[in-house]
PDB file of C-alpha atoms and ligand atoms in Angstrom:
ATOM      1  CA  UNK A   1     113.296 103.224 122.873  1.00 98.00           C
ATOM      2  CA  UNK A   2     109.608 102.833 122.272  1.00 98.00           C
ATOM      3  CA  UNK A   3     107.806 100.198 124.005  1.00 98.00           C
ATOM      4  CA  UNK A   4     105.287  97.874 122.995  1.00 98.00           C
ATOM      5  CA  UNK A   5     103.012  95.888 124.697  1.00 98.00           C
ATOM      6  CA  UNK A   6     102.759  92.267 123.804  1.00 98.00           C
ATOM      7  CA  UNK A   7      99.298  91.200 124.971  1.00 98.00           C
ATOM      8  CA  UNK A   8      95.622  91.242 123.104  1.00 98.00           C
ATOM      9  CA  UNK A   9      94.144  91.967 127.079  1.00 98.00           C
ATOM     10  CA  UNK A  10      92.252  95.012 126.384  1.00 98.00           C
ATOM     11  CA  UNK A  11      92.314  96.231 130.731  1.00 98.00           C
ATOM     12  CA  UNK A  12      95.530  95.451 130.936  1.00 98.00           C
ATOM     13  CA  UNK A  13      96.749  97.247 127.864  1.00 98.00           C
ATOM     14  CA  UNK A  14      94.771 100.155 128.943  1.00 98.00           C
ATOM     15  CA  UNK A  15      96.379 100.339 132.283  1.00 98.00           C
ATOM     16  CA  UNK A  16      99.579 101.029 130.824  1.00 98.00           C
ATOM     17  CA  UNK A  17      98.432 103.328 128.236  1.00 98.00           C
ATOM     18  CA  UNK A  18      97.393 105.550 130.986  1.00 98.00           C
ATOM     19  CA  UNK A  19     100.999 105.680 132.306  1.00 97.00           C
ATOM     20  CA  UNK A  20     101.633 107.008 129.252  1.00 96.00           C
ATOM     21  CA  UNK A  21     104.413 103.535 128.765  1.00 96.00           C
ATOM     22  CA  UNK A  22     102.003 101.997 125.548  1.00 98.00           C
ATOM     23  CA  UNK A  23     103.504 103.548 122.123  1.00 98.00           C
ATOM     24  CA  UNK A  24     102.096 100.528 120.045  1.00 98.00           C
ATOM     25  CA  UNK A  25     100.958  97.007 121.028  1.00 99.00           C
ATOM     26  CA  UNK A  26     101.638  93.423 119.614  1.00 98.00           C
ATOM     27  CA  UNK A  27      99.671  90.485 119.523  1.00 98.00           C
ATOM     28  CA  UNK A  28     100.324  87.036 117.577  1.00 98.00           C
ATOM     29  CA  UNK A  29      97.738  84.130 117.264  1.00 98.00           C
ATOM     30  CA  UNK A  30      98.940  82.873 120.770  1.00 98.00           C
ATOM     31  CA  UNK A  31      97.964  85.707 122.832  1.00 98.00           C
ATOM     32  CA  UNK A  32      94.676  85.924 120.790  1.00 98.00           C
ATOM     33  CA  UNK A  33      93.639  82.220 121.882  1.00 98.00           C
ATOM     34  CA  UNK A  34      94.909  83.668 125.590  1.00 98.00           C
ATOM     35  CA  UNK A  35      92.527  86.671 125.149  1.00 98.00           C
ATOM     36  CA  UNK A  36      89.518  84.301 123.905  1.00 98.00           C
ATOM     37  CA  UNK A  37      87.960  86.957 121.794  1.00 98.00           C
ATOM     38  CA  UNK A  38      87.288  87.482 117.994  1.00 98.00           C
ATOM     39  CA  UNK A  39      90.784  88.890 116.636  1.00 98.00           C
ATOM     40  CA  UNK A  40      88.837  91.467 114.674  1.00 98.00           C
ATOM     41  CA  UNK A  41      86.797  92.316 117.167  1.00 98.00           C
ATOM     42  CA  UNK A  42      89.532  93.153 120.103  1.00 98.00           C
ATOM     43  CA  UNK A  43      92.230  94.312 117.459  1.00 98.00           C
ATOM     44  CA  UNK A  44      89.461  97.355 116.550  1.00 98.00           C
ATOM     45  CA  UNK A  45      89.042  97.458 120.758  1.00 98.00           C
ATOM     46  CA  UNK A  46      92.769  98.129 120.534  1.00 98.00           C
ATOM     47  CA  UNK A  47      92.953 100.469 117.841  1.00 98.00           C
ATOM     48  CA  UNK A  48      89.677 102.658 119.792  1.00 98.00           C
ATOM     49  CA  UNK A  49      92.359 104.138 122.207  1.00 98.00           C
ATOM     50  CA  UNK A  50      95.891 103.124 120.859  1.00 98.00           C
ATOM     51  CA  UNK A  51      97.449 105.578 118.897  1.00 98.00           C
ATOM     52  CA  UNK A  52     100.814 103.438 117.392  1.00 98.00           C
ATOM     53  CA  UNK A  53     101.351 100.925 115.537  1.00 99.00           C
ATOM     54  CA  UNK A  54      98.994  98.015 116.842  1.00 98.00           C
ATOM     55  CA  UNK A  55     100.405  94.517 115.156  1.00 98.00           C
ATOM     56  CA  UNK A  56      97.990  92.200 113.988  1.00 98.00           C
ATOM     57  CA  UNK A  57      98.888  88.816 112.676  1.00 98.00           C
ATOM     58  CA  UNK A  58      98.218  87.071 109.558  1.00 98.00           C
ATOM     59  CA  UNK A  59      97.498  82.915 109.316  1.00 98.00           C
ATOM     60  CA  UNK A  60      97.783  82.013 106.126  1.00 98.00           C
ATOM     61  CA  UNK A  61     100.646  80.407 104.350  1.00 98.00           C
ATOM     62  CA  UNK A  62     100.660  81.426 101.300  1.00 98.00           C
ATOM     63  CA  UNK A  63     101.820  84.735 100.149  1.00 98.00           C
ATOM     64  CA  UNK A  64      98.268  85.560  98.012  1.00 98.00           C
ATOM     65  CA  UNK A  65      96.234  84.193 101.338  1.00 98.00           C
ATOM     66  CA  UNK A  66      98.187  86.330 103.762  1.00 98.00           C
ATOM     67  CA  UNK A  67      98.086  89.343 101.371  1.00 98.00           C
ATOM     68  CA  UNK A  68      94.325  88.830 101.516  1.00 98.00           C
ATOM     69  CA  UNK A  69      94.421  88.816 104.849  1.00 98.00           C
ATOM     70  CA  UNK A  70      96.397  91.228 105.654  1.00 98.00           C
ATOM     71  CA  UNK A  71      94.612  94.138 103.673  1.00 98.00           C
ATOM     72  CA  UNK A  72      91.331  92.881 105.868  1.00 98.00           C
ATOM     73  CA  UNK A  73      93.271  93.605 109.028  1.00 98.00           C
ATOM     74  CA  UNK A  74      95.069  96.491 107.691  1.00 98.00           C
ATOM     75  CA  UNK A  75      90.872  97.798 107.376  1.00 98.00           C
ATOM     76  CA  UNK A  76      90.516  97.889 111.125  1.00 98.00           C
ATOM     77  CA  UNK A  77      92.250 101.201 111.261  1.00 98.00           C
ATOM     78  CA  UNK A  78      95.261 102.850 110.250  1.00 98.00           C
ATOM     79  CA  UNK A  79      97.895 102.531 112.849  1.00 98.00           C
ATOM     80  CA  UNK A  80      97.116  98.803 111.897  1.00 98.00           C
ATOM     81  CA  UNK A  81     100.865  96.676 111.110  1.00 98.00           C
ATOM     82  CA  UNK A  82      99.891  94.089 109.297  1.00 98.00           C
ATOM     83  CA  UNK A  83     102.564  91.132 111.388  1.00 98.00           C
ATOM     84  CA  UNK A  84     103.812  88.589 108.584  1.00 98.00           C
ATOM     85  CA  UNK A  85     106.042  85.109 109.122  1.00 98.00           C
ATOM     86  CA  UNK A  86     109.735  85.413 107.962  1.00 98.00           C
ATOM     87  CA  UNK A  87     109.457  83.126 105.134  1.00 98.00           C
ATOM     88  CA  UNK A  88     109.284  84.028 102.102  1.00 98.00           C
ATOM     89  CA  UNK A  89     105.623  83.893 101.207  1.00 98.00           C
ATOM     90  CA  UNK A  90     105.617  86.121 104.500  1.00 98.00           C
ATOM     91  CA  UNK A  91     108.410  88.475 102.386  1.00 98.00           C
ATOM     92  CA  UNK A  92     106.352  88.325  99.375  1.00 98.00           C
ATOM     93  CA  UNK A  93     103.405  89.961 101.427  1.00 98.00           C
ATOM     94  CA  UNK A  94     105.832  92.327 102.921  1.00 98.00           C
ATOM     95  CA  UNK A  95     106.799  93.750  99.587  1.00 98.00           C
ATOM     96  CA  UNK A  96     103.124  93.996  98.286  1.00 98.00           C
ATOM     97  CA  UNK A  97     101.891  95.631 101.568  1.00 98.00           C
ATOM     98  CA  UNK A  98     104.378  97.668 102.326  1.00 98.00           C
ATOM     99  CA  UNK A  99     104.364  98.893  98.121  1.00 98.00           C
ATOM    100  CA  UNK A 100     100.280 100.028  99.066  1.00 98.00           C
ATOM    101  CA  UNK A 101     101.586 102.201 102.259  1.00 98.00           C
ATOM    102  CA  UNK A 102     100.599  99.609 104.937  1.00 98.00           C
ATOM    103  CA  UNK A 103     103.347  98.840 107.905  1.00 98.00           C
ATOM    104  CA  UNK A 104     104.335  95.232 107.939  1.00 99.00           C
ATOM    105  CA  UNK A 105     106.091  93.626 110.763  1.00 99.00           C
ATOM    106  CA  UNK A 106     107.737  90.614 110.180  1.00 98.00           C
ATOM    107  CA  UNK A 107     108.217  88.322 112.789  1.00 98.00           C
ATOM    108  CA  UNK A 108     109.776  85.346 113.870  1.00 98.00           C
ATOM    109  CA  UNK A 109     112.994  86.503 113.138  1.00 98.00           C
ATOM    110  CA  UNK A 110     115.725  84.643 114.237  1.00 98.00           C
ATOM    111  CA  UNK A 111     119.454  85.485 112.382  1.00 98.00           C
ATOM    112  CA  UNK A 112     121.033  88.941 110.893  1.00 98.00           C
ATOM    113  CA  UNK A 113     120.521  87.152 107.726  1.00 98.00           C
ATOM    114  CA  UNK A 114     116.506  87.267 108.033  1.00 98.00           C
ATOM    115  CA  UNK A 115     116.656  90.523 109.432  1.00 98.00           C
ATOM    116  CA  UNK A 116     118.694  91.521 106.123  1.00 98.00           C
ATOM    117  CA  UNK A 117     116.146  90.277 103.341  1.00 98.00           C
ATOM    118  CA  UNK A 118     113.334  91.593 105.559  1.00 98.00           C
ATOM    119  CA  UNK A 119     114.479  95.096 105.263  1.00 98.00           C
ATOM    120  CA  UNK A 120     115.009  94.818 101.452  1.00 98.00           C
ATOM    121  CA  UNK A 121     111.585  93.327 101.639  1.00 98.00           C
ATOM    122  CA  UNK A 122     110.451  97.060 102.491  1.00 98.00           C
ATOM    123  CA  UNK A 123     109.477  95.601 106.757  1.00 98.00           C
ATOM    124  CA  UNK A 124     108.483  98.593 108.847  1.00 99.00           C
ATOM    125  CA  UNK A 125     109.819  96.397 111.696  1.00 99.00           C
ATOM    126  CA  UNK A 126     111.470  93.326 112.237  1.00 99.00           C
ATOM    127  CA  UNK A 127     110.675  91.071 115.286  1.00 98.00           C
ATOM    128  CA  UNK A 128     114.158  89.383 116.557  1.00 98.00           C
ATOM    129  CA  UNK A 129     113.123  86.906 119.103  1.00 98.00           C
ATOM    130  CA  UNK A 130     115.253  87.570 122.280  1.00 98.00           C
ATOM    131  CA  UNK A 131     113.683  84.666 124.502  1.00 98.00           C
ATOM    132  CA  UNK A 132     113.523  81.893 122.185  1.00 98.00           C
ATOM    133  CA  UNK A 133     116.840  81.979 121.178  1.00 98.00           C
ATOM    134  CA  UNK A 134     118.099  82.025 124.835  1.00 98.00           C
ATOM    135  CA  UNK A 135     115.916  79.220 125.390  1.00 98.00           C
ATOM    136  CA  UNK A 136     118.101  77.131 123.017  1.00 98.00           C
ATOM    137  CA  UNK A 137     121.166  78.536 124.662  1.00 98.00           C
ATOM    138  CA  UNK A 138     121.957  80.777 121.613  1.00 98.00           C
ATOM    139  CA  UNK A 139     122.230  84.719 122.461  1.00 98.00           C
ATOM    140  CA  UNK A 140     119.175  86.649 121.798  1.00 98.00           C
ATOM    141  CA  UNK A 141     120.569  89.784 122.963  1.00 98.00           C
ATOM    142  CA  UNK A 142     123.902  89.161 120.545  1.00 98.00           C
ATOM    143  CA  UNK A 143     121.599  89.125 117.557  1.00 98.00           C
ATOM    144  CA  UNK A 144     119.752  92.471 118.490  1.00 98.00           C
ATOM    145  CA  UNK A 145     123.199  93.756 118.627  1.00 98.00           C
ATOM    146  CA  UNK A 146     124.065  92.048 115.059  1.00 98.00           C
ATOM    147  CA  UNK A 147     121.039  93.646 113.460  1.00 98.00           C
ATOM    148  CA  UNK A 148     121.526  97.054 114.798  1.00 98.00           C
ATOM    149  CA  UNK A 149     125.447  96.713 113.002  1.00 98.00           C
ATOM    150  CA  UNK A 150     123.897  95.273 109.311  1.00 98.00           C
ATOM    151  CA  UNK A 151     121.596  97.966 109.578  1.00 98.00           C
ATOM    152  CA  UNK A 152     123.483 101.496 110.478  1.00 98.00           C
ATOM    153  CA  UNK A 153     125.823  99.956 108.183  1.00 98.00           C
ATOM    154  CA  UNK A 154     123.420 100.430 104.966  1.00 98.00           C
ATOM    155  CA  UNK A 155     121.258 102.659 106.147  1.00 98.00           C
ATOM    156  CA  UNK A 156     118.173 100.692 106.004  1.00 98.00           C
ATOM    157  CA  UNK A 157     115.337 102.294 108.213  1.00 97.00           C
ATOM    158  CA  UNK A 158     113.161  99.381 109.346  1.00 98.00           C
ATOM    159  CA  UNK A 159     112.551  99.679 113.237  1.00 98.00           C
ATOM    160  CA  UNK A 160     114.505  96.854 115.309  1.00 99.00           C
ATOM    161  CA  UNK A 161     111.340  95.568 117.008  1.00 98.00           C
ATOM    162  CA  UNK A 162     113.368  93.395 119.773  1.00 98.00           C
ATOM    163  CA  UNK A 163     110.949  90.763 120.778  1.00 98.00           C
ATOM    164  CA  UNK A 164     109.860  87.743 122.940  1.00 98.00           C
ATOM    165  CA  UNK A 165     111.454  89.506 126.053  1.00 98.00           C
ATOM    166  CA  UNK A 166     111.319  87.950 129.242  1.00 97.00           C
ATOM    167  CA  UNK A 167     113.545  89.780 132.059  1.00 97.00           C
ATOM    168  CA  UNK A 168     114.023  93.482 132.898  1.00 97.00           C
ATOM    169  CA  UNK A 169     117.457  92.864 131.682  1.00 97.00           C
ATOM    170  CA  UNK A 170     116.576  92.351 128.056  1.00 98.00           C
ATOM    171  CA  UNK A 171     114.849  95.312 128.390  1.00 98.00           C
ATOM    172  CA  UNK A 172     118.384  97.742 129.440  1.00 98.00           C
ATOM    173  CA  UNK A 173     120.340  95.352 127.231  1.00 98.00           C
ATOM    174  CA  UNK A 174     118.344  96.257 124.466  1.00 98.00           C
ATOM    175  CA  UNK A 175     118.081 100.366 125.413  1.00 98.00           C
ATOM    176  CA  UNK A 176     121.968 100.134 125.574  1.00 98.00           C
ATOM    177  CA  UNK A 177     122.455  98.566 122.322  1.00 98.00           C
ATOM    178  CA  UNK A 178     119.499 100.806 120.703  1.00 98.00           C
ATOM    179  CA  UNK A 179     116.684  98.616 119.180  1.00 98.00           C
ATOM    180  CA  UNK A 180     114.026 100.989 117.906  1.00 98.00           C
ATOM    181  CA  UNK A 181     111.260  99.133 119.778  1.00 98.00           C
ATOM    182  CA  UNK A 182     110.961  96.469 122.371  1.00 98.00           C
ATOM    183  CA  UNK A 183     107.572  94.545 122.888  1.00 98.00           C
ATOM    184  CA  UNK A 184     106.898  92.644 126.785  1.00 98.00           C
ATOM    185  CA  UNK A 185     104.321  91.168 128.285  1.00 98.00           C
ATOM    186  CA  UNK A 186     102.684  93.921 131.047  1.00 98.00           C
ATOM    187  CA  UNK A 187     104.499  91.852 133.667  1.00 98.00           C
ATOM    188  CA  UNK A 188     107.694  92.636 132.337  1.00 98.00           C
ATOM    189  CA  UNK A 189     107.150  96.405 131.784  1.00 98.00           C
ATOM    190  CA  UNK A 190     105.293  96.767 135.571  1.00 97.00           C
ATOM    191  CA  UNK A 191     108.779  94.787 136.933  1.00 97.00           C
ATOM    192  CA  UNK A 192     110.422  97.597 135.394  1.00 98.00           C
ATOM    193  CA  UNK A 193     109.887  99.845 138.736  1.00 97.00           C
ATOM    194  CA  UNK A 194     111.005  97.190 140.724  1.00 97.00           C
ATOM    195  CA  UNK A 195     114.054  97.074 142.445  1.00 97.00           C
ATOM    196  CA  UNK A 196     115.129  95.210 146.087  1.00 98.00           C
ATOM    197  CA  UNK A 197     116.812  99.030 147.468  1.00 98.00           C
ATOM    198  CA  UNK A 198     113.827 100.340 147.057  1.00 98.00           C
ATOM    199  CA  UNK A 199     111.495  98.523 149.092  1.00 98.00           C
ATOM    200  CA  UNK A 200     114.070  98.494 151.326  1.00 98.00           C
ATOM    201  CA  UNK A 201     114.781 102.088 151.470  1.00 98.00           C
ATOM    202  CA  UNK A 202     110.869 102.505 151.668  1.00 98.00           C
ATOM    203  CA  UNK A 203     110.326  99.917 154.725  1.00 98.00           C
ATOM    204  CA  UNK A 204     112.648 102.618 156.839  1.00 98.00           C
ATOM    205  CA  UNK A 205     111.165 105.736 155.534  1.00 98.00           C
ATOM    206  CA  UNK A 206     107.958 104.054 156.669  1.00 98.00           C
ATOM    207  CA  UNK A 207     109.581 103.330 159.890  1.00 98.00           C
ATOM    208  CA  UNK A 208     110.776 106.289 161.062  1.00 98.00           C
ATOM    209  CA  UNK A 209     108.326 108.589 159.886  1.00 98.00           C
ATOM    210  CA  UNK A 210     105.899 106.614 162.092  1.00 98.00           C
ATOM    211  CA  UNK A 211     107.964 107.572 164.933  1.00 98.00           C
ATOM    212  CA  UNK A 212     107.768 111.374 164.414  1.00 98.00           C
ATOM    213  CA  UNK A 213     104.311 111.107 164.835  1.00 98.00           C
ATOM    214  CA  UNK A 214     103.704 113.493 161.923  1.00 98.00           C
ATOM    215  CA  UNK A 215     101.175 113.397 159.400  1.00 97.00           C
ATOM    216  CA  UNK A 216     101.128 115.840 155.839  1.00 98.00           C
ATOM    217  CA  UNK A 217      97.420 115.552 155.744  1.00 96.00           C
TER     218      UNK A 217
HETATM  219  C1  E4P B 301     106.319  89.352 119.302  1.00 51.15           C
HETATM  220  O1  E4P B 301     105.726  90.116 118.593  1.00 51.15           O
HETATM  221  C2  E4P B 301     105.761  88.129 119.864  1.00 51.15           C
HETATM  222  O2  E4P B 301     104.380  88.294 120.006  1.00 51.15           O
HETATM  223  C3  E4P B 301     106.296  87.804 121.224  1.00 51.15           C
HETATM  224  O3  E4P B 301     107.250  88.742 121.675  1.00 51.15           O
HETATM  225  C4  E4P B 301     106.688  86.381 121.437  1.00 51.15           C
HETATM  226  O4  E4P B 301     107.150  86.211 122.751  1.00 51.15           O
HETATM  227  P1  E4P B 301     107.288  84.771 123.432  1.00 51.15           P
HETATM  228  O5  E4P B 301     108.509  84.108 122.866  1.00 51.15           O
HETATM  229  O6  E4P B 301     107.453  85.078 124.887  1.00 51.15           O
HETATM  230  O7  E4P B 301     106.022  84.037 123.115  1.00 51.15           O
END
């Protein structure tokens, strides 16, 4: 599974790229307003030492508006996904772009039935959102798992980008069920090394090496 990192902060994007753990990046108007830089000017920042697919999203309603913008973000560079709504202006742009050779991810995705059109829409990716639905009490997790089925079933080859992840357990639910792609906020993907045995395990390595009075170097 490739993983993305959902952020537009440049340091902490690069600290995880030299881990070797960034294969693409995401950003939506949200974490733009968080960053409180220019989008243009931090998605080219991005693009200067990410090699994958950096997703960059459009604001415009209407399909010619958001095909507009999207060819002016797709200029930034060319591992640029243009990141379209899932309605169906957003589809409309997803058919042009993706017809000139530009990835589109369309986000906001919320059923199989979405995920469905998006794909016959041409989508590079599709962006379930995990979190939100469990926020309502629906199963985010069950419609990763729905997706993957429509699509082995026919074949269709746009990446399940599983999305607004919020535990470490989205993150094995969604290796085990095999999205293409997850995108987390750094927090998430740093918690990934956590894990209660091992500080425990390291507090009495600690302990008793202390007490052999040793030292490596
Ligand atoms: C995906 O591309 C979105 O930017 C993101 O995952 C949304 O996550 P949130 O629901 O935590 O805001």
């Amino acid at each position: 599974m490739k993983f993305f990192v959902d952020t537009a902060d440049v340091d902490a994007i690069r600290e995880l790229h030299a881990l070797g753990m960034v294969d693409g990046v995401t950003t939506n108007p949200s974490l733009i307003l968080k960053s409180g830089r220019d989008i243009l000017e931090v998605t080219r920042e991005i693009c200067s030492f990410v090699e994958g697919p950096v997703s960059a999203e459009v604001v415009a309603l209407t399909a010619d508006e958001m095909i507009a913008e999207g060819r002016k973000l797709a200029e930034i560079a060319p591992n640029i996904a243009v990141k379209v709504p899932l309605t169906w202006d957003g589809l409309k742009t997803c058919k042009v772009l993706s017809d000139e050779g530009k990835m589109v991810n369309v986000t906001l995705c919320f059923s199989a039935n979405q995920a469905l059109i998006a794909a016959k829409a041409g989508a590079t990716f599709i962006s379930p959102f995990i979190g939100r639905l469990d926020d309502i009490n629906l199963d985010g997790l069950e419609l990763i798992s729905d997706i993957r089925q429509v699509y082995d079933n026919y074949g269709f080859d746009t990446q399940i980008l599983a999305a607004s992840i919020r535990t470490a357990n989205h993150v094995t639910q969604c290796a085990l069920i095999g999205a293409d792609v997850m995108t987390a906020p750094p927090a998430v993907i740093k918690g990934l090394a956590n894990h209660v045995l091992t500080d425990k395990g390291l507090e009495q390595f600690m302990k008793d090496w202390a007490k052999t009075g040793q030292k490596i170097i």
